PDB file of C-alpha atoms in Angstrom:
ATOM      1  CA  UNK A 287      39.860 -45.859 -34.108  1.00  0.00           C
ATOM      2  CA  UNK A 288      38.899 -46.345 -30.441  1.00  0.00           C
ATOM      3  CA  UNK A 289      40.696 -42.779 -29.592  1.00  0.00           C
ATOM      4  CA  UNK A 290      39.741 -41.329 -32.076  1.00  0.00           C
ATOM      5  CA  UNK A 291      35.952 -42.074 -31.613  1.00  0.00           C
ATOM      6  CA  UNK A 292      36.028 -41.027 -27.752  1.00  0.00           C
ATOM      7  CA  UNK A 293      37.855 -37.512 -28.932  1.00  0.00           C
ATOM      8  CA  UNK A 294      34.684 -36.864 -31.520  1.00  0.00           C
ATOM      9  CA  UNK A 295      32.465 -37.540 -28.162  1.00  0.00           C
ATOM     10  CA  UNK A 296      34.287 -35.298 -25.773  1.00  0.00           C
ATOM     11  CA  UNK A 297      34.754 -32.480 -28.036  1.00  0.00           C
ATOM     12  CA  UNK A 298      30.938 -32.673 -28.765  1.00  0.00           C
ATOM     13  CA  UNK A 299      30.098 -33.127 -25.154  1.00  0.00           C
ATOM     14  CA  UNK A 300      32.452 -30.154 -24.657  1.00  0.00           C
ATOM     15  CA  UNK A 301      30.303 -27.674 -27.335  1.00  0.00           C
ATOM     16  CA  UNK A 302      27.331 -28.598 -25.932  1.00  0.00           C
ATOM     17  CA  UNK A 303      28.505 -27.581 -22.083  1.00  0.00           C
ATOM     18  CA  UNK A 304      29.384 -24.493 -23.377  1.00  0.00           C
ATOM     19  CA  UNK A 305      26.259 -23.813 -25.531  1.00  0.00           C
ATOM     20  CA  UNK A 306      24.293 -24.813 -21.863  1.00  0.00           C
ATOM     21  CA  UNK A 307      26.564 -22.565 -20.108  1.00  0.00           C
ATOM     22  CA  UNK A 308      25.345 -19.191 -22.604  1.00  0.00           C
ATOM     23  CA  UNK A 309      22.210 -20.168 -22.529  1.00  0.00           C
ATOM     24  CA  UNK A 310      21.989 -20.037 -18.734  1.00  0.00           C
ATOM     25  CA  UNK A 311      23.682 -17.132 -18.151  1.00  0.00           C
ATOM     26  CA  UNK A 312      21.166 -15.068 -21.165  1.00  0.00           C
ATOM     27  CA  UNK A 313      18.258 -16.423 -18.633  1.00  0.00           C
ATOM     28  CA  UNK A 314      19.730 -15.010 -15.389  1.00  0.00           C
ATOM     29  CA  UNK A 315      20.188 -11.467 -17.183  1.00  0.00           C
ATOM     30  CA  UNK A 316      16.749 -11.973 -18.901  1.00  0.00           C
ATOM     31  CA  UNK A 317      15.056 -12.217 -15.654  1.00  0.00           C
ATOM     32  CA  UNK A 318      16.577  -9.400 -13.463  1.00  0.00           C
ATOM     33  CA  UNK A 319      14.276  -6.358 -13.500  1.00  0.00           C
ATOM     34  CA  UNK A 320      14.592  -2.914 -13.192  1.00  0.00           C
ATOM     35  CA  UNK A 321      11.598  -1.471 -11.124  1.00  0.00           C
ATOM     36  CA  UNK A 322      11.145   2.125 -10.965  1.00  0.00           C
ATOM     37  CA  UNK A 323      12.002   4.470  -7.549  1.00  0.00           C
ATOM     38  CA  UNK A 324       8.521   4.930  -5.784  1.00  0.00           C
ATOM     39  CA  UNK A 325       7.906   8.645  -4.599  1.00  0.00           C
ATOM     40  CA  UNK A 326       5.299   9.683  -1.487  1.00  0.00           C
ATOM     41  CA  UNK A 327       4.254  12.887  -1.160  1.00  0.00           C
ATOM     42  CA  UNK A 328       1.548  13.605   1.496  1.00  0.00           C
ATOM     43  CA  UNK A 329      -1.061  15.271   1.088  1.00  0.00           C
ATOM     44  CA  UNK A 330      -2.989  15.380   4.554  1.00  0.00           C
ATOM     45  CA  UNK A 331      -3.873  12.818   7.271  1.00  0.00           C
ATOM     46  CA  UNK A 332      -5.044  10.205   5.178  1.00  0.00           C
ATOM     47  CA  UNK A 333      -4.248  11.801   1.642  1.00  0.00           C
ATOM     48  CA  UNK A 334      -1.258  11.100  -0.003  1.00  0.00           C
ATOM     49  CA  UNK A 335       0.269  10.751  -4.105  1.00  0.00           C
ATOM     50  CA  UNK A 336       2.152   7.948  -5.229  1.00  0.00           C
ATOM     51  CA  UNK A 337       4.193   7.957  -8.215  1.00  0.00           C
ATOM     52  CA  UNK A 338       5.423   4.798  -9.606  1.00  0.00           C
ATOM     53  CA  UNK A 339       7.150   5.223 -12.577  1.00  0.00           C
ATOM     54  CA  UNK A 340       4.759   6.837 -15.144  1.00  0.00           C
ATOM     55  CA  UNK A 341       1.954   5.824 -12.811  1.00  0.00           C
ATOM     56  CA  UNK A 342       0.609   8.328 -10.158  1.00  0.00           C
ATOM     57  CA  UNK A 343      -1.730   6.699  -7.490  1.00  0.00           C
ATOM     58  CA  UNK A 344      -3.835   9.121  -5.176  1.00  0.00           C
ATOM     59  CA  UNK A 345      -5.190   7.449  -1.849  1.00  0.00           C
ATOM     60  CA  UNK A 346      -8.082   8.915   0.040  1.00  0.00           C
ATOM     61  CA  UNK A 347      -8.024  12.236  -2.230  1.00  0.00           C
ATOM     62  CA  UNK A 348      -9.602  14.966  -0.215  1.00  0.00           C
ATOM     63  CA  UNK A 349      -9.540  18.792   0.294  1.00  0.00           C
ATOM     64  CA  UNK A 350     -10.508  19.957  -3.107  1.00  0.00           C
ATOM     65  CA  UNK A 351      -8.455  19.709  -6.711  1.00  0.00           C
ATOM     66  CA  UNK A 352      -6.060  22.543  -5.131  1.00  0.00           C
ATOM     67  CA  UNK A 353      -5.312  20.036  -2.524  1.00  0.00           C
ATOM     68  CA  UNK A 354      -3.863  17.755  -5.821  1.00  0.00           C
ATOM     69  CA  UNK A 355      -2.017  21.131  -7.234  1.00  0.00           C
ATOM     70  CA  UNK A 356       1.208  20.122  -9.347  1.00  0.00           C
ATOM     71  CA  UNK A 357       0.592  16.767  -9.324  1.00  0.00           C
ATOM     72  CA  UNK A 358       0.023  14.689 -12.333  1.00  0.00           C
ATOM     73  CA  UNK A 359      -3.700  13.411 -13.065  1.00  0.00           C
ATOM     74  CA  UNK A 360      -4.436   9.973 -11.298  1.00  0.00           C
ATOM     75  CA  UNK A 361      -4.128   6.652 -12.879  1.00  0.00           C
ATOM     76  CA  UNK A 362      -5.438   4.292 -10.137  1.00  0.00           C
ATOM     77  CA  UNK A 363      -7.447   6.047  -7.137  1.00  0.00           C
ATOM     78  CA  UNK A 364      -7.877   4.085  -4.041  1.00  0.00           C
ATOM     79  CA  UNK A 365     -10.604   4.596  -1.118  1.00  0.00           C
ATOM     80  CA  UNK A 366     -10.394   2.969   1.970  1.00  0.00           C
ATOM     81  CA  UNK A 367     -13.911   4.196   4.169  1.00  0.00           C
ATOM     82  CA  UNK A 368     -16.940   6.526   3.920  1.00  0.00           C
ATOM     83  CA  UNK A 369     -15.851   9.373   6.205  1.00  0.00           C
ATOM     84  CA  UNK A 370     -15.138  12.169   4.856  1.00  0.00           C
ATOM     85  CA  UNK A 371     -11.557  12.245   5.873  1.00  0.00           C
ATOM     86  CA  UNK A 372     -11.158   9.351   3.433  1.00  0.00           C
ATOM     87  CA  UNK A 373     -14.077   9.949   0.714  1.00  0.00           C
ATOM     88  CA  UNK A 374     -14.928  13.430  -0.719  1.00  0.00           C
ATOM     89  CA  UNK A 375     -17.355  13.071  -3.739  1.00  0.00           C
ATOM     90  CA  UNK A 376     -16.939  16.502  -4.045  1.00  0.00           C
ATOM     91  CA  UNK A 377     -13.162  16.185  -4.380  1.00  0.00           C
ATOM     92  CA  UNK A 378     -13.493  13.453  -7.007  1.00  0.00           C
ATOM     93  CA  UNK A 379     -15.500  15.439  -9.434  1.00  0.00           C
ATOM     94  CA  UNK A 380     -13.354  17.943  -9.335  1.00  0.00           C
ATOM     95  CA  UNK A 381     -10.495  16.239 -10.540  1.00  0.00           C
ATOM     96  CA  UNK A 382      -9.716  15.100 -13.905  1.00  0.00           C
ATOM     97  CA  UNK A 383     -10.115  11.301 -13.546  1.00  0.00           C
ATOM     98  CA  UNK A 384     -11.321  10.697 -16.513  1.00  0.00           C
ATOM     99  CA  UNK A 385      -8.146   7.991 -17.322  1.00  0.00           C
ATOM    100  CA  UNK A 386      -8.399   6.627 -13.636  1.00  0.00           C
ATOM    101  CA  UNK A 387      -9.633   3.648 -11.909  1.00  0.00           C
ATOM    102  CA  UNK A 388     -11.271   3.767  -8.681  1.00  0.00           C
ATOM    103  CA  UNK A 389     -10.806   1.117  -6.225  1.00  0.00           C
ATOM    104  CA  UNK A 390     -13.417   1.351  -3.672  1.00  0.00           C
ATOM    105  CA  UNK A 391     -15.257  -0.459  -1.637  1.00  0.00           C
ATOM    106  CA  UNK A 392     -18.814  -1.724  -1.205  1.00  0.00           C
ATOM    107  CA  UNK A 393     -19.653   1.172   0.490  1.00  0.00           C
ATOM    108  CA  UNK A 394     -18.283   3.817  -0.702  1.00  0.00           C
ATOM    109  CA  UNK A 395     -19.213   2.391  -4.274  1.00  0.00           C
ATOM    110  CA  UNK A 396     -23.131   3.463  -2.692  1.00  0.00           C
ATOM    111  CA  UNK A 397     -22.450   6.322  -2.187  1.00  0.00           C
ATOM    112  CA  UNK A 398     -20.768   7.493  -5.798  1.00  0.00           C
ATOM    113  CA  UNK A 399     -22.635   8.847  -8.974  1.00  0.00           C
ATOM    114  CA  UNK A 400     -23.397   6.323 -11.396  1.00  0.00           C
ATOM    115  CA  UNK A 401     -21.600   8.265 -14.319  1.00  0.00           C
ATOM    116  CA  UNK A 402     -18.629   6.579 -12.330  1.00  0.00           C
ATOM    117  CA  UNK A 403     -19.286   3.055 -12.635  1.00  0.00           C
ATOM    118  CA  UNK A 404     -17.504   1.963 -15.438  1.00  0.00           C
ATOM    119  CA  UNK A 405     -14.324   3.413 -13.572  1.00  0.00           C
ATOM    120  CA  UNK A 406     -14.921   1.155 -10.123  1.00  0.00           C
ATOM    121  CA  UNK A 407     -13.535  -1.315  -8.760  1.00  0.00           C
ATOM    122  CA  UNK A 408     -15.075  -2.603  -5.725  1.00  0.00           C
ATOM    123  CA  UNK A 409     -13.156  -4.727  -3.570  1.00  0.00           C
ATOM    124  CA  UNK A 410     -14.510  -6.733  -0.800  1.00  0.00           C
ATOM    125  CA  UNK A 411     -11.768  -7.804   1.775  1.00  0.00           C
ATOM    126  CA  UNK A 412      -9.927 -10.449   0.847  1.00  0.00           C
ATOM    127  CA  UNK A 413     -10.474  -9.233  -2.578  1.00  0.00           C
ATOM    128  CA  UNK A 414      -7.758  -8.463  -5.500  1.00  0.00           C
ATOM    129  CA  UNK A 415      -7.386  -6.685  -8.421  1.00  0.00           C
ATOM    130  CA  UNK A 416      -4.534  -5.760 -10.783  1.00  0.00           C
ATOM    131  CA  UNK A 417      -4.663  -2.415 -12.372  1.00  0.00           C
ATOM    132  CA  UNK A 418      -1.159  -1.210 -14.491  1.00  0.00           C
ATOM    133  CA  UNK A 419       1.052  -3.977 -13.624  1.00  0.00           C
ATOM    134  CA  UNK A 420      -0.055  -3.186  -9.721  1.00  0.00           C
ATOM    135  CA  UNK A 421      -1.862  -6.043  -7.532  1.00  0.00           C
ATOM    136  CA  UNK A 422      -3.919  -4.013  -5.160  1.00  0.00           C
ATOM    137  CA  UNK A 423      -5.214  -6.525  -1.710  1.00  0.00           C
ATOM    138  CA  UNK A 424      -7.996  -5.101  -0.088  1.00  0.00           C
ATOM    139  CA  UNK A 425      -7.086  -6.040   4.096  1.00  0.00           C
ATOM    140  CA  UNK A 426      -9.859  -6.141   6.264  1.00  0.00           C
ATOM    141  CA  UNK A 427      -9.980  -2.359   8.677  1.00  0.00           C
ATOM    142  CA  UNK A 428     -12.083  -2.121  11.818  1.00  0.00           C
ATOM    143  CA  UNK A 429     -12.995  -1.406  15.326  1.00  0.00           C
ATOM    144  CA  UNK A 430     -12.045  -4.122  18.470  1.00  0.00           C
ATOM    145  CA  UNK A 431     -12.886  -2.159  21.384  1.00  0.00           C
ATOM    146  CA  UNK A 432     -16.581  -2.226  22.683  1.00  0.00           C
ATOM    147  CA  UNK A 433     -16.818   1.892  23.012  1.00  0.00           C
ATOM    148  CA  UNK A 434     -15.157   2.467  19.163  1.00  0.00           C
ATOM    149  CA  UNK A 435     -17.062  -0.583  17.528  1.00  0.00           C
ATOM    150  CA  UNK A 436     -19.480   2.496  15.996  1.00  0.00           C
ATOM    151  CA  UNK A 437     -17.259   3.908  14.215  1.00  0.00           C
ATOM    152  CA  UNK A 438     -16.050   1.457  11.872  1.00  0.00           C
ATOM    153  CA  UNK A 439     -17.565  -2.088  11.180  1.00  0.00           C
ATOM    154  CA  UNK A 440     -15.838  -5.060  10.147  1.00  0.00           C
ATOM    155  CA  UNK A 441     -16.203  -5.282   6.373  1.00  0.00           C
ATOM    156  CA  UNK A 442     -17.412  -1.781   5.648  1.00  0.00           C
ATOM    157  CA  UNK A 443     -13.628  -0.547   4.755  1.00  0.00           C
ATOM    158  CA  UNK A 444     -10.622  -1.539   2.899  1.00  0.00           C
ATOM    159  CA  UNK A 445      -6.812  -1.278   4.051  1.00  0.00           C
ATOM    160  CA  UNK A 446      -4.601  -2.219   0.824  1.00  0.00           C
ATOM    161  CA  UNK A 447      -1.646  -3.906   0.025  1.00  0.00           C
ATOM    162  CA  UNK A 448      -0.091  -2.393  -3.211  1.00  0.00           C
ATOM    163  CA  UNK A 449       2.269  -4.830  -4.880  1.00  0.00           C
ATOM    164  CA  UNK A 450       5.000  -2.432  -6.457  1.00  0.00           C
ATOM    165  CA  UNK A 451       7.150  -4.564  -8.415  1.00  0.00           C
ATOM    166  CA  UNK A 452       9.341  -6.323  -5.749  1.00  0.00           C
ATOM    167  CA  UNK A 453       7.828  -3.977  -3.138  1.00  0.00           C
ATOM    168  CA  UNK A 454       4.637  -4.701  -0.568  1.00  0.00           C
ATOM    169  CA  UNK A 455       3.024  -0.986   0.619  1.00  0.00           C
ATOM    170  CA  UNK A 456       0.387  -1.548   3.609  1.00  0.00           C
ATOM    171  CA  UNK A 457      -2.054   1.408   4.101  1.00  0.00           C
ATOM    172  CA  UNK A 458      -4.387   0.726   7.079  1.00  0.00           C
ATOM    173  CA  UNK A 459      -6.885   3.248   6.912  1.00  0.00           C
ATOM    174  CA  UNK A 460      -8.990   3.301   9.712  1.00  0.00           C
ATOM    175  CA  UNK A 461      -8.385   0.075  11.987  1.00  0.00           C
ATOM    176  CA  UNK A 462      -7.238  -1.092  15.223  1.00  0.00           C
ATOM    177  CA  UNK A 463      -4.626  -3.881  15.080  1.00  0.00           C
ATOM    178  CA  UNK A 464      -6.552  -6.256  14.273  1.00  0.00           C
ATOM    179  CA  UNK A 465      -5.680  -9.958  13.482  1.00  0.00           C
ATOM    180  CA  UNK A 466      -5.439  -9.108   9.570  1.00  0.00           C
ATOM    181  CA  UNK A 467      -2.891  -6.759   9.857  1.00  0.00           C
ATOM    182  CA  UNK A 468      -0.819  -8.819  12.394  1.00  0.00           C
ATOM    183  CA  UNK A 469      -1.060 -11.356   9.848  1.00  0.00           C
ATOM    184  CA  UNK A 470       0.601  -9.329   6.991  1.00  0.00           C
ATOM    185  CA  UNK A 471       3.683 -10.926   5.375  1.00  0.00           C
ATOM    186  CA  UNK A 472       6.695  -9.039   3.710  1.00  0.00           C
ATOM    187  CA  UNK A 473       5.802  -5.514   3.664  1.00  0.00           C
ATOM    188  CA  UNK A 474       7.883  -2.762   2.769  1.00  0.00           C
ATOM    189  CA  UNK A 475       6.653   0.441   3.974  1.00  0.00           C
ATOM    190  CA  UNK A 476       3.064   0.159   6.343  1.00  0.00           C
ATOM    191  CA  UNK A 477       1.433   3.560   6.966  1.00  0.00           C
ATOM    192  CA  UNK A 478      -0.131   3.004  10.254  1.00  0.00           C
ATOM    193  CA  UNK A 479      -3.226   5.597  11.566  1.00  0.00           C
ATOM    194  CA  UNK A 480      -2.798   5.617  15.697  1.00  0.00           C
ATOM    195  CA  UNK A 481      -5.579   8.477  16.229  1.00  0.00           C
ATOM    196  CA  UNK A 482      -8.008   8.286  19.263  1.00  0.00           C
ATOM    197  CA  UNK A 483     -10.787   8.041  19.735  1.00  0.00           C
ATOM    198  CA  UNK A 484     -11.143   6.399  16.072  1.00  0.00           C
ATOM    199  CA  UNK A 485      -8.697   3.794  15.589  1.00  0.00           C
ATOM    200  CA  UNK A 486      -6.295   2.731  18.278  1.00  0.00           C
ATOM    201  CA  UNK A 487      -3.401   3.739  20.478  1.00  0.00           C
ATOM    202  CA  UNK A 488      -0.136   4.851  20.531  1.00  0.00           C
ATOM    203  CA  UNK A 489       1.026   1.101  22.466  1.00  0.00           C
ATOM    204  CA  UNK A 490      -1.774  -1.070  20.160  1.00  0.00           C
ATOM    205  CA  UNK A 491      -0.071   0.788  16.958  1.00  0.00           C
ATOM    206  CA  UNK A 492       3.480  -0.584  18.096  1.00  0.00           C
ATOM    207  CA  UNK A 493       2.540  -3.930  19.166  1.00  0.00           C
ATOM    208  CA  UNK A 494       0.944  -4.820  15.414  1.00  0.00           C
ATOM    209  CA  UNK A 495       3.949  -3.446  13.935  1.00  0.00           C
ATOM    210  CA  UNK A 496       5.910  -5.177  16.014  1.00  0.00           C
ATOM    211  CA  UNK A 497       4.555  -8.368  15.255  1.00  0.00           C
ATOM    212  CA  UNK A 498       4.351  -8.306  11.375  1.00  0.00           C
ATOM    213  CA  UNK A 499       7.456  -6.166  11.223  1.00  0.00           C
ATOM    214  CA  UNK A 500       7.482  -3.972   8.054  1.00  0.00           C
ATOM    215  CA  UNK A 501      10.998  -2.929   6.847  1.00  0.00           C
ATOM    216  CA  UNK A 502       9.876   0.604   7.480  1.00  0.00           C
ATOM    217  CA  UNK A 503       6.628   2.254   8.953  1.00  0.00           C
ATOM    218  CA  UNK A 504       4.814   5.751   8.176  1.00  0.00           C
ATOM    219  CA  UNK A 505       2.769   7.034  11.193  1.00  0.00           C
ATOM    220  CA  UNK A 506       0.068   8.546   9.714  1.00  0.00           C
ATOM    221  CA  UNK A 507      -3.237   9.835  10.319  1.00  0.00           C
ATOM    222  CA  UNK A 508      -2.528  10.750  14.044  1.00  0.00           C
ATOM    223  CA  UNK A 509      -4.326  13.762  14.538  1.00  0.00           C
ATOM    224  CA  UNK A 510      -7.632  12.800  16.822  1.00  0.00           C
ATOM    225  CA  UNK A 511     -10.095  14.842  19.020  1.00  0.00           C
ATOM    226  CA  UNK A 512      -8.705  16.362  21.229  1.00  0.00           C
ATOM    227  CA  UNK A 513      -5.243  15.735  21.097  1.00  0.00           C
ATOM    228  CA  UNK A 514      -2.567  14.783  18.254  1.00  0.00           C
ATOM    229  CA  UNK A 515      -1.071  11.172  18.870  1.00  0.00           C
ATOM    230  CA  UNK A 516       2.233  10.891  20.158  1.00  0.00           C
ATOM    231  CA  UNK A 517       4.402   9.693  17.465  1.00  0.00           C
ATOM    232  CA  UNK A 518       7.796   9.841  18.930  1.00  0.00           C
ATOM    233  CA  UNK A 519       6.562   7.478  21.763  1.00  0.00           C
ATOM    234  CA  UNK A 520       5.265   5.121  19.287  1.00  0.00           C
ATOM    235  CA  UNK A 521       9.230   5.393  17.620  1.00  0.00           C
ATOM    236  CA  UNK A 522      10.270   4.998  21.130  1.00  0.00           C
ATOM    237  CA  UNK A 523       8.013   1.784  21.835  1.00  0.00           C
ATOM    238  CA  UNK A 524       9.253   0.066  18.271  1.00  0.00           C
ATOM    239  CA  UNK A 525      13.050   0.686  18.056  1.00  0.00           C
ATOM    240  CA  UNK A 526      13.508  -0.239  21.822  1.00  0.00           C
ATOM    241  CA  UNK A 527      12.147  -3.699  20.929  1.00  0.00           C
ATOM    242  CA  UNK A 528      13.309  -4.029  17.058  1.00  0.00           C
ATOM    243  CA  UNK A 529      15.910  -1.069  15.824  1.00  0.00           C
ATOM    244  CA  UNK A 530      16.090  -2.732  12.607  1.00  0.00           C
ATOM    245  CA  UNK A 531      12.194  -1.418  12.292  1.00  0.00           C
ATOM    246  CA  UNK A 532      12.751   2.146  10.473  1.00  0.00           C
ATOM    247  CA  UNK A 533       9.998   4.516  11.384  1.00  0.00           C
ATOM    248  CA  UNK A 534       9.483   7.155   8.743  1.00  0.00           C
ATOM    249  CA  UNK A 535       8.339  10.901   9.176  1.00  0.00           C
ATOM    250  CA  UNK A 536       6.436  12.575   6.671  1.00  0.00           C
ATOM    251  CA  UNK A 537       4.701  16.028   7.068  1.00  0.00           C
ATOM    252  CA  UNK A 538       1.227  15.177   7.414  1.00  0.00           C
ATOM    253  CA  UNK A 539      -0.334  18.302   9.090  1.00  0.00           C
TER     254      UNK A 539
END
């Protein structure tokens, strides 16, 4: 009776193992996820299109709606700075945004038609907001040396993190390497500005990346008065200290 009663345990004990086992294994598949291929295109300098599945992200849009010519309507705009190689009013009416939300900050929010507002999101830095499955982090952007400080005061602009499924996109905007983007964890693909006498140098450019070492790196944003950055010296500087660093070219200009 004995053997009998320790066979009705085991064989239960066994079913239920196996019942754990399935059950386990449906989780695992349950939570792998398939996130879309993200596309760049750029646009100019500071402009570029994302497209994110069946979401299409425009950052900095300027140069007219025939600047945005074959690309799909925005979804999610985002504006880093004031300047007008970063915020065109004239730009945004003319496009069809009528679906979009506008991620701006403080001051550019000033400086936009009211007929906008219920489309705007203004982000201070430090701020975020999530917008079609998408975290956006607004990173601080500014001046450090004493003859730029002008141009671009702390907590006037917004860099942004975009949170792309499993996938961290950095766009500095207009900034000098300051500690906030030395402090950036896990990011993917950083478009870094290096244009004088703006934002910051060639060397400063590759020492931030350097330090919070994105997978891969965009120089963008290079052209400055009067001469054009020096991008392959910035590759130069960044794979001679850390190959595994991939700096990417895009056709800016």
């Amino acid at each position: 009776m004995k053997s009998y009663s320790l066979f009705i345990i085991l064989a239960v004990s066994l079913v239920m193992a196996c019942k754990n086992r399935k059950t386990n294994s449906a989780e695992i598949v349950a939570s792998k996820t398939e996130y879309p291929e993200l596309r760049i295109v750029p646009i100019e300098h500071a402009t570029a299109v994302l497209k994110w599945g069946d979401i299409t992200i425009y950052i900095d849009p300027v140069g007219g709606k025939e600047a945005f010519d074959g690309h799909e309507e925005p979804d999610l705009i985002l504006i880093t700075d004031i300047h007008g190689d970063h915020f065109s009013l004239e730009t945004l009416e003319a496009l069809n945004t009528q679906k979009a939300k506008i991620i701006v900050p403080q001051a550019v929010a000033n400086k936009i038609p009211e007929k906008f507002t219920p489309q705007l999101d203004v982000l201070n830095n430090g701020d975020r907001k999530t917008r079609f499955g998408i975290k956006v982090e607004a990173i601080p952007m500014y001046n450090l040396r004493d003859e730029a400080l002008q141009f671009h005061t702390k907590g006037r602009g917004n860099g942004y993190v975009l949170n792309l499924g499993d996938e961290r996109i950095y766009f500095s905007g207009d900034t000098e390497d300051v500690p906030e983007m030395r402090a950036l964890e896990n990011i993917d693909k950083a478009f870094i500005c290096m244009n004088l006498p703006y934002t910051m140098t060639v060397e400063s450019a590759a020492d931030a990346v350097l330090e919070f070492q994105p997978a891969q790196v965009y120089p963008y944003h290079y052209r400055g008065r009067p001469d054009v950055s020096d991008v392959k010296k910035f590759q130069e500087i960044v794979h001679s200290t850390n190959p595994d660093i991939k700096v990417v070219q895009l056709d800016w200009y």
